[in-house]
JSON list of C-alpha atoms in Angstrom, two decimals:
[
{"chain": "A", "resi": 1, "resn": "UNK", "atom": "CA", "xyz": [0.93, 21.60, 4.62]},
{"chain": "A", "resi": 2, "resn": "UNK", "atom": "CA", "xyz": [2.24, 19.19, 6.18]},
{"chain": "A", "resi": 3, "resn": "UNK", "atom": "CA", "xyz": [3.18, 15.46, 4.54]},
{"chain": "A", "resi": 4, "resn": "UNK", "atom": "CA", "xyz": [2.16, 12.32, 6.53]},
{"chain": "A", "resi": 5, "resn": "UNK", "atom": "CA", "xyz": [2.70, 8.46, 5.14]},
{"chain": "A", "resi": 6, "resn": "UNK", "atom": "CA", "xyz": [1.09, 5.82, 6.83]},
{"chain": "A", "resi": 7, "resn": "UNK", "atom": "CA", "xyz": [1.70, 2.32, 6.19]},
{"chain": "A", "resi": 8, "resn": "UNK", "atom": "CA", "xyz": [-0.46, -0.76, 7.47]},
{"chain": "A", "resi": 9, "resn": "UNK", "atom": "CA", "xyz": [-0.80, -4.62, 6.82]},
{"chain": "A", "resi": 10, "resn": "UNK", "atom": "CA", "xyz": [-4.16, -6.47, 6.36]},
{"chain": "A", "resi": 11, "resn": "UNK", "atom": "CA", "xyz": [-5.11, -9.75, 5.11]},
{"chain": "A", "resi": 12, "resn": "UNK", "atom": "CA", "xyz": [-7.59, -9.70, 2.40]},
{"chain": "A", "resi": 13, "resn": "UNK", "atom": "CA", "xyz": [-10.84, -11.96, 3.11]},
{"chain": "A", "resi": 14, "resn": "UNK", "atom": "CA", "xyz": [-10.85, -13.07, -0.72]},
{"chain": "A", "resi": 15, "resn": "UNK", "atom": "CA", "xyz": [-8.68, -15.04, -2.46]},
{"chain": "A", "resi": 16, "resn": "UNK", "atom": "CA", "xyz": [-5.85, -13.09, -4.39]},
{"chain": "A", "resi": 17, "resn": "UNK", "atom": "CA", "xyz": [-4.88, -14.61, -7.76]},
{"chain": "A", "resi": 18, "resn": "UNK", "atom": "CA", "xyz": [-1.73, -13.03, -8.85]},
{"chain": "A", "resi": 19, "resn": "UNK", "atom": "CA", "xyz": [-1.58, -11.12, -11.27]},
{"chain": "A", "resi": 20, "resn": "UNK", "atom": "CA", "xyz": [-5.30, -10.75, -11.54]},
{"chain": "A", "resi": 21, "resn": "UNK", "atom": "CA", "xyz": [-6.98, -7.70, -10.65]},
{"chain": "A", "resi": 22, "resn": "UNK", "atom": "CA", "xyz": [-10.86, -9.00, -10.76]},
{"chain": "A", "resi": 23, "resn": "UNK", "atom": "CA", "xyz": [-13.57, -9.19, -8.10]},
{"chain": "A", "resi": 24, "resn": "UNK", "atom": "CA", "xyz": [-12.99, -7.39, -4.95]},
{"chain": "A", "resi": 25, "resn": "UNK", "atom": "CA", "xyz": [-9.84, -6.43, -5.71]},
{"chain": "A", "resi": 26, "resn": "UNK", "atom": "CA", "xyz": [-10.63, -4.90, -8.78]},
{"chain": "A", "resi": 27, "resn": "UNK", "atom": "CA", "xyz": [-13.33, -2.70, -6.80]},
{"chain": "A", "resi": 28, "resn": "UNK", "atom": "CA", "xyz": [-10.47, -2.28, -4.70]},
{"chain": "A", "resi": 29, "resn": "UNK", "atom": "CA", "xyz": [-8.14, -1.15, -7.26]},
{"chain": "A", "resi": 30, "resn": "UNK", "atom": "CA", "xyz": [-10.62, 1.42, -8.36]},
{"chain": "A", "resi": 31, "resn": "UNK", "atom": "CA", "xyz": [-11.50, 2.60, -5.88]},
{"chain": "A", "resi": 32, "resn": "UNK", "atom": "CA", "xyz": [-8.14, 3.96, -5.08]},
{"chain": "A", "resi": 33, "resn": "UNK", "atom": "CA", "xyz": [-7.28, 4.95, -8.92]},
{"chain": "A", "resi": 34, "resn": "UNK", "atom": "CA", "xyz": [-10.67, 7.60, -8.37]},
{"chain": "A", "resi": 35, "resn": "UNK", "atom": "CA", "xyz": [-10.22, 8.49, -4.83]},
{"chain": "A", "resi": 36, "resn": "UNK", "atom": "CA", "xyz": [-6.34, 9.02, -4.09]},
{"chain": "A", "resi": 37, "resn": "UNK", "atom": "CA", "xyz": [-5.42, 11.09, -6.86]},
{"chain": "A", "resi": 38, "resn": "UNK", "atom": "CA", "xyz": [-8.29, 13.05, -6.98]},
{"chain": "A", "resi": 39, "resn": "UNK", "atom": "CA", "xyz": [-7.22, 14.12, -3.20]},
{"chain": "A", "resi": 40, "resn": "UNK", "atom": "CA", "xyz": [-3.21, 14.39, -3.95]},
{"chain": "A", "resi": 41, "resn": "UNK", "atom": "CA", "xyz": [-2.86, 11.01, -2.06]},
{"chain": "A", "resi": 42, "resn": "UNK", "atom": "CA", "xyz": [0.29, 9.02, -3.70]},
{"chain": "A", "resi": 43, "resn": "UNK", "atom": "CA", "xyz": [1.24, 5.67, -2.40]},
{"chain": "A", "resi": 44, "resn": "UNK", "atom": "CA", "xyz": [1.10, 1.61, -3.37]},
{"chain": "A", "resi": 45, "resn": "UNK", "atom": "CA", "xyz": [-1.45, -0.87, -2.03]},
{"chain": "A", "resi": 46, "resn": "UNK", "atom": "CA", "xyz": [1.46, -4.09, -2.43]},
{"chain": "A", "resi": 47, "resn": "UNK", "atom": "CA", "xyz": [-0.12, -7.92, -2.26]},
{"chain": "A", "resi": 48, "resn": "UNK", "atom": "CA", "xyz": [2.97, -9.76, -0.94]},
{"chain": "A", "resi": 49, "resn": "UNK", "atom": "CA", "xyz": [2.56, -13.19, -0.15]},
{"chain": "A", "resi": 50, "resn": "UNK", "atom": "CA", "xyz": [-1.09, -13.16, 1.83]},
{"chain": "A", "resi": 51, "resn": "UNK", "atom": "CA", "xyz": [-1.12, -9.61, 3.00]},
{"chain": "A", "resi": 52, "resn": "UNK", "atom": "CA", "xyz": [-2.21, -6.08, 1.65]},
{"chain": "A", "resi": 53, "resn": "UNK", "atom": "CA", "xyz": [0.80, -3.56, 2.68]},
{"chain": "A", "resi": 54, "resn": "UNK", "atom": "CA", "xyz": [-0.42, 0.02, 1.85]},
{"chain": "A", "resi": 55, "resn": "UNK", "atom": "CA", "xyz": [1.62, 3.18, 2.11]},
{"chain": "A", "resi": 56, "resn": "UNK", "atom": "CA", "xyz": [-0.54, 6.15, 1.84]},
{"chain": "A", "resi": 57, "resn": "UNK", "atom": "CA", "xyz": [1.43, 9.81, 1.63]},
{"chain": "A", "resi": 58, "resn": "UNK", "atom": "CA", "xyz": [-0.99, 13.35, 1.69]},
{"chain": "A", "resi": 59, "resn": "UNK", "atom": "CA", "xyz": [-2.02, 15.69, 3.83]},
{"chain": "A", "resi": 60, "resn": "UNK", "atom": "CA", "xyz": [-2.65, 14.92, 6.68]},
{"chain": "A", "resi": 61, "resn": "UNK", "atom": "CA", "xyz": [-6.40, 15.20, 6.99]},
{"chain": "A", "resi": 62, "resn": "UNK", "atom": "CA", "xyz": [-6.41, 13.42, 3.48]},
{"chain": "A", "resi": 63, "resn": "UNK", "atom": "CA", "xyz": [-4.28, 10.66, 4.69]},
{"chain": "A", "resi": 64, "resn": "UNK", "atom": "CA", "xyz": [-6.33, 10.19, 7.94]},
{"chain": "A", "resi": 65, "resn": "UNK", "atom": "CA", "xyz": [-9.93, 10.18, 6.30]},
{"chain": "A", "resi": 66, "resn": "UNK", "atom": "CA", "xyz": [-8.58, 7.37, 3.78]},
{"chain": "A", "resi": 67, "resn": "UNK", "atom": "CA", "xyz": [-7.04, 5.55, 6.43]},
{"chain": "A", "resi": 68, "resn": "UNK", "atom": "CA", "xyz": [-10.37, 5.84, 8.73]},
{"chain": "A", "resi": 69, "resn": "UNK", "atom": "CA", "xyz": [-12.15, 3.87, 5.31]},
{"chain": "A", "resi": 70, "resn": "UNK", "atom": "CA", "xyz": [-10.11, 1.92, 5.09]},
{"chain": "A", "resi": 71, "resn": "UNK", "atom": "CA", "xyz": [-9.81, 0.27, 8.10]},
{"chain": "A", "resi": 72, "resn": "UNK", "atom": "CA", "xyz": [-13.67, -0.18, 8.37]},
{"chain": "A", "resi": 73, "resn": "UNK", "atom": "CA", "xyz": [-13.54, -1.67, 4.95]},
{"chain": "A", "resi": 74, "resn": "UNK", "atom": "CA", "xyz": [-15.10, -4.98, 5.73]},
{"chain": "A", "resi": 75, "resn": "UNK", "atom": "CA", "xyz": [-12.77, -7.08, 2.98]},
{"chain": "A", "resi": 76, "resn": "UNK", "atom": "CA", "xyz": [-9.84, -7.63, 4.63]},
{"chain": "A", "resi": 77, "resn": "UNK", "atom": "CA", "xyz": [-9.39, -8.07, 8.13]},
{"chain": "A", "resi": 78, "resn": "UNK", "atom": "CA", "xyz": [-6.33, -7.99, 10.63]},
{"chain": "A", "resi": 79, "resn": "UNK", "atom": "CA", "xyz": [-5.66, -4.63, 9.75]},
{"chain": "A", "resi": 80, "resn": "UNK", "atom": "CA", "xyz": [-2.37, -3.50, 11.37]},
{"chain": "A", "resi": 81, "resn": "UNK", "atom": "CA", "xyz": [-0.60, 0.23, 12.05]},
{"chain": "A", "resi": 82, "resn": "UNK", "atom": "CA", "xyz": [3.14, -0.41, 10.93]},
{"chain": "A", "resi": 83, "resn": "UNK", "atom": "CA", "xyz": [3.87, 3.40, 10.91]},
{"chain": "A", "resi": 84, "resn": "UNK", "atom": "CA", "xyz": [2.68, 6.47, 10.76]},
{"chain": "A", "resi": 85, "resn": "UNK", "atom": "CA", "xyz": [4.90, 9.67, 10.18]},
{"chain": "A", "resi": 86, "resn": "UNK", "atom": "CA", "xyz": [5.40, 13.47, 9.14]},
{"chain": "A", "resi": 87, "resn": "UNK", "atom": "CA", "xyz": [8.26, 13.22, 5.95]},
{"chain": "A", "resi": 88, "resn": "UNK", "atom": "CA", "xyz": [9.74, 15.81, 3.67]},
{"chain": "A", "resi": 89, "resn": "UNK", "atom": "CA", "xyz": [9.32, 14.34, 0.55]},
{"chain": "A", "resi": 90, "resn": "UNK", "atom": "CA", "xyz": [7.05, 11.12, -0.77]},
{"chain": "A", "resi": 91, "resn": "UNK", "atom": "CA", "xyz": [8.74, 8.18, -1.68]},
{"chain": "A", "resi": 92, "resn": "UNK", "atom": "CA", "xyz": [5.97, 7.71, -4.14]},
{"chain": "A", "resi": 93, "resn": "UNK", "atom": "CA", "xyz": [5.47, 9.81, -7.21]},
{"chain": "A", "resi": 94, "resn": "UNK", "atom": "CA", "xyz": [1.82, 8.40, -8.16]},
{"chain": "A", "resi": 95, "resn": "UNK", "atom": "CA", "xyz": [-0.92, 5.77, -6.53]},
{"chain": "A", "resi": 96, "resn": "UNK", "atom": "CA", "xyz": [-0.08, 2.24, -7.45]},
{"chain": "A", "resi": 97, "resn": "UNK", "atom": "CA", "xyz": [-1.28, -1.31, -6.96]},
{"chain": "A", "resi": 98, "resn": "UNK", "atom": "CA", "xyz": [1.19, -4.18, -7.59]},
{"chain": "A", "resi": 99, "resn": "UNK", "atom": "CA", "xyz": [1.87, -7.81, -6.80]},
{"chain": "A", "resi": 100, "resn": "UNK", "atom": "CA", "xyz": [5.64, -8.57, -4.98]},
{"chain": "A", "resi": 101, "resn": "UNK", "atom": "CA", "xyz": [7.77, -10.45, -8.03]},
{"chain": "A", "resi": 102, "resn": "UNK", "atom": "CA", "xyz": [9.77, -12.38, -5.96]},
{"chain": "A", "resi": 103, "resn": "UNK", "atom": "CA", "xyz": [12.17, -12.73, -8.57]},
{"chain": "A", "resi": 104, "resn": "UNK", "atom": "CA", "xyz": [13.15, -8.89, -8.12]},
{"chain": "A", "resi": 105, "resn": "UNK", "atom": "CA", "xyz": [13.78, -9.56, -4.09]},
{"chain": "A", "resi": 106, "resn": "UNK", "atom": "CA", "xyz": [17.89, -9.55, -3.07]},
{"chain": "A", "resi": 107, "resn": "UNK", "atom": "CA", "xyz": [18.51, -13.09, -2.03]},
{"chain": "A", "resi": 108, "resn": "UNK", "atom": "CA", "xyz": [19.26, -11.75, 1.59]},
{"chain": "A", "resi": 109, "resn": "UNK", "atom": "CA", "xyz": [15.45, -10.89, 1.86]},
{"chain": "A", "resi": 110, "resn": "UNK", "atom": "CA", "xyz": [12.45, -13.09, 2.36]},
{"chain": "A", "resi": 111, "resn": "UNK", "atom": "CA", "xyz": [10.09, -14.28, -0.11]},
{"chain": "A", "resi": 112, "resn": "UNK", "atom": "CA", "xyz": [7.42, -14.62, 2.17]},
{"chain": "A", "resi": 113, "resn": "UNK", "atom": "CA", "xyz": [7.29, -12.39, 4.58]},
{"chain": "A", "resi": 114, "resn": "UNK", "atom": "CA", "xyz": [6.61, -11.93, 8.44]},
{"chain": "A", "resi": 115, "resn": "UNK", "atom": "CA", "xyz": [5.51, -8.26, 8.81]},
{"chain": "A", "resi": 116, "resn": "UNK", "atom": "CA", "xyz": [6.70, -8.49, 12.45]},
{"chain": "A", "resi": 117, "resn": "UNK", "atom": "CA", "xyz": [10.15, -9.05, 12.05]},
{"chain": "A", "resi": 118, "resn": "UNK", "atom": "CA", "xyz": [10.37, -5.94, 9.75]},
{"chain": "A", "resi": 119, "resn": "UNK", "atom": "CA", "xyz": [11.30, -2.43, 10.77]},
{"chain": "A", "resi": 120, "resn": "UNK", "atom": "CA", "xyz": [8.82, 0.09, 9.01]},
{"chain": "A", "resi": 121, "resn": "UNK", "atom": "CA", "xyz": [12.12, 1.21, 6.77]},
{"chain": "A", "resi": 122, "resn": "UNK", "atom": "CA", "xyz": [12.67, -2.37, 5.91]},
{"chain": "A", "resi": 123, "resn": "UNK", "atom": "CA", "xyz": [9.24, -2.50, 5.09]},
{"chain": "A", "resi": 124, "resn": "UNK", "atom": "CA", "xyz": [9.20, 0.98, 3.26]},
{"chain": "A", "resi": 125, "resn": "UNK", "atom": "CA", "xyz": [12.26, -0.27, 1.05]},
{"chain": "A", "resi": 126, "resn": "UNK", "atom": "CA", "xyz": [10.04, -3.46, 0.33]},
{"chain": "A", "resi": 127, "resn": "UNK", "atom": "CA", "xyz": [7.08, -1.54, -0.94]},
{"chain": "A", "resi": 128, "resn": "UNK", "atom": "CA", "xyz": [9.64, 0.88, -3.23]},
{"chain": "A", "resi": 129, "resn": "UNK", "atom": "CA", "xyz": [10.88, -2.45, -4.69]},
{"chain": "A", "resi": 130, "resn": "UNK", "atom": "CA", "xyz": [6.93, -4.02, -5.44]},
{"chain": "A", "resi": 131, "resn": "UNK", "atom": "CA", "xyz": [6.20, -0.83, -6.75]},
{"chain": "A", "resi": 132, "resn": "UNK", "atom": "CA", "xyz": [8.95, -0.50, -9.16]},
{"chain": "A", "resi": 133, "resn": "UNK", "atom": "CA", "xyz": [9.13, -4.07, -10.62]},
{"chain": "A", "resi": 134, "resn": "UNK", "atom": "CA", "xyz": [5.27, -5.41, -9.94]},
{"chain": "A", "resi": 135, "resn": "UNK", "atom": "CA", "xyz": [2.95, -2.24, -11.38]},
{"chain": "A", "resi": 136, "resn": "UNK", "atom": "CA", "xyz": [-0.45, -3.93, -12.38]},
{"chain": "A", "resi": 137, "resn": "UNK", "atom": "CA", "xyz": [-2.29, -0.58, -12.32]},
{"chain": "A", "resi": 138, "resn": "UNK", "atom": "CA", "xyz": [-1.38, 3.33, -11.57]},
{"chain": "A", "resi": 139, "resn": "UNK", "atom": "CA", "xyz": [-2.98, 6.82, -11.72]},
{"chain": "A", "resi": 140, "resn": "UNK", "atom": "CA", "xyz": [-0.67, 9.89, -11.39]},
{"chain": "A", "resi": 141, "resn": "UNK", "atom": "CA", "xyz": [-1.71, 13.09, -9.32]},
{"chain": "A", "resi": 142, "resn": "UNK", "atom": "CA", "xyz": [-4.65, 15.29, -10.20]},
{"chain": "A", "resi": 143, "resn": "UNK", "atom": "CA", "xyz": [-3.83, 18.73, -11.24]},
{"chain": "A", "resi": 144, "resn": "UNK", "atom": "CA", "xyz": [-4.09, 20.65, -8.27]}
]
């Protein structure tokens, strides 16, 4: 089997609170928690400044079907391929959602991002740092 991650940007047509997970987000959230696991998809759905940034990492039919729903998902819009690529190994050990804590960011990096100025490893490196410091909810693997 092979391993694909893909990563996107989208702008959420609700109102994001930090840290709140409620409303469409929440649905969001859950929906994830059930599906991705449940079909050996790991990853983290980051809200950084006014943007979703998702990395998804599965086979890849799994990976592909997600990423098909997701981008007909009619709560965000501006949805936006940043990369999509065969890897070894996934940066991700579960399927995460967390909020960017700015506090955690190196002071050479941006607090508010432009996704266009970033190189999908910057961006890549910027999702492994939400995920490890801004966890607001996270489901591990299902047993194969």
């Amino acid at each position: 089997m092979f391993l694909t991650r893909f990563i996107y940007r989208s702008r959420p047509r609700f109102t994001v609170a930090p840290p709140c997970l409620d409303g469409d987000l929440a649905a969001i959230a859950r929906a994830g928690l059930d599906h991705n696991p449940r079909n050996q998809i790991t990853g983290v759905l980051a809200i950084d400044s006014d943007n979703f940034v998702q990395a998804l990492e599965g086979s890849r039919p799994a990976v592909s079907q997600t990423v098909m729903r997701i981008a007909h998902d009619t709560r965000h819009t501006d949805f936006e391929l940043i990369s999509m690529e065969e890897i070894n190994e996934r940066a991700f050990p579960d399927w995460s959602v967390a909020f960017l804590d700015r506090k955690s960011l190196p002071l050479s990096e941006p607090r508010f991002a432009s996704f266009e100025a970033f190189t999908a490893e910057a961006l890549l490196q910027r999702l492994l740092r939400v995920r490890r410091t801004g966890v607001i909810a996270c489901r591990t693997l299902a047993a194969a």
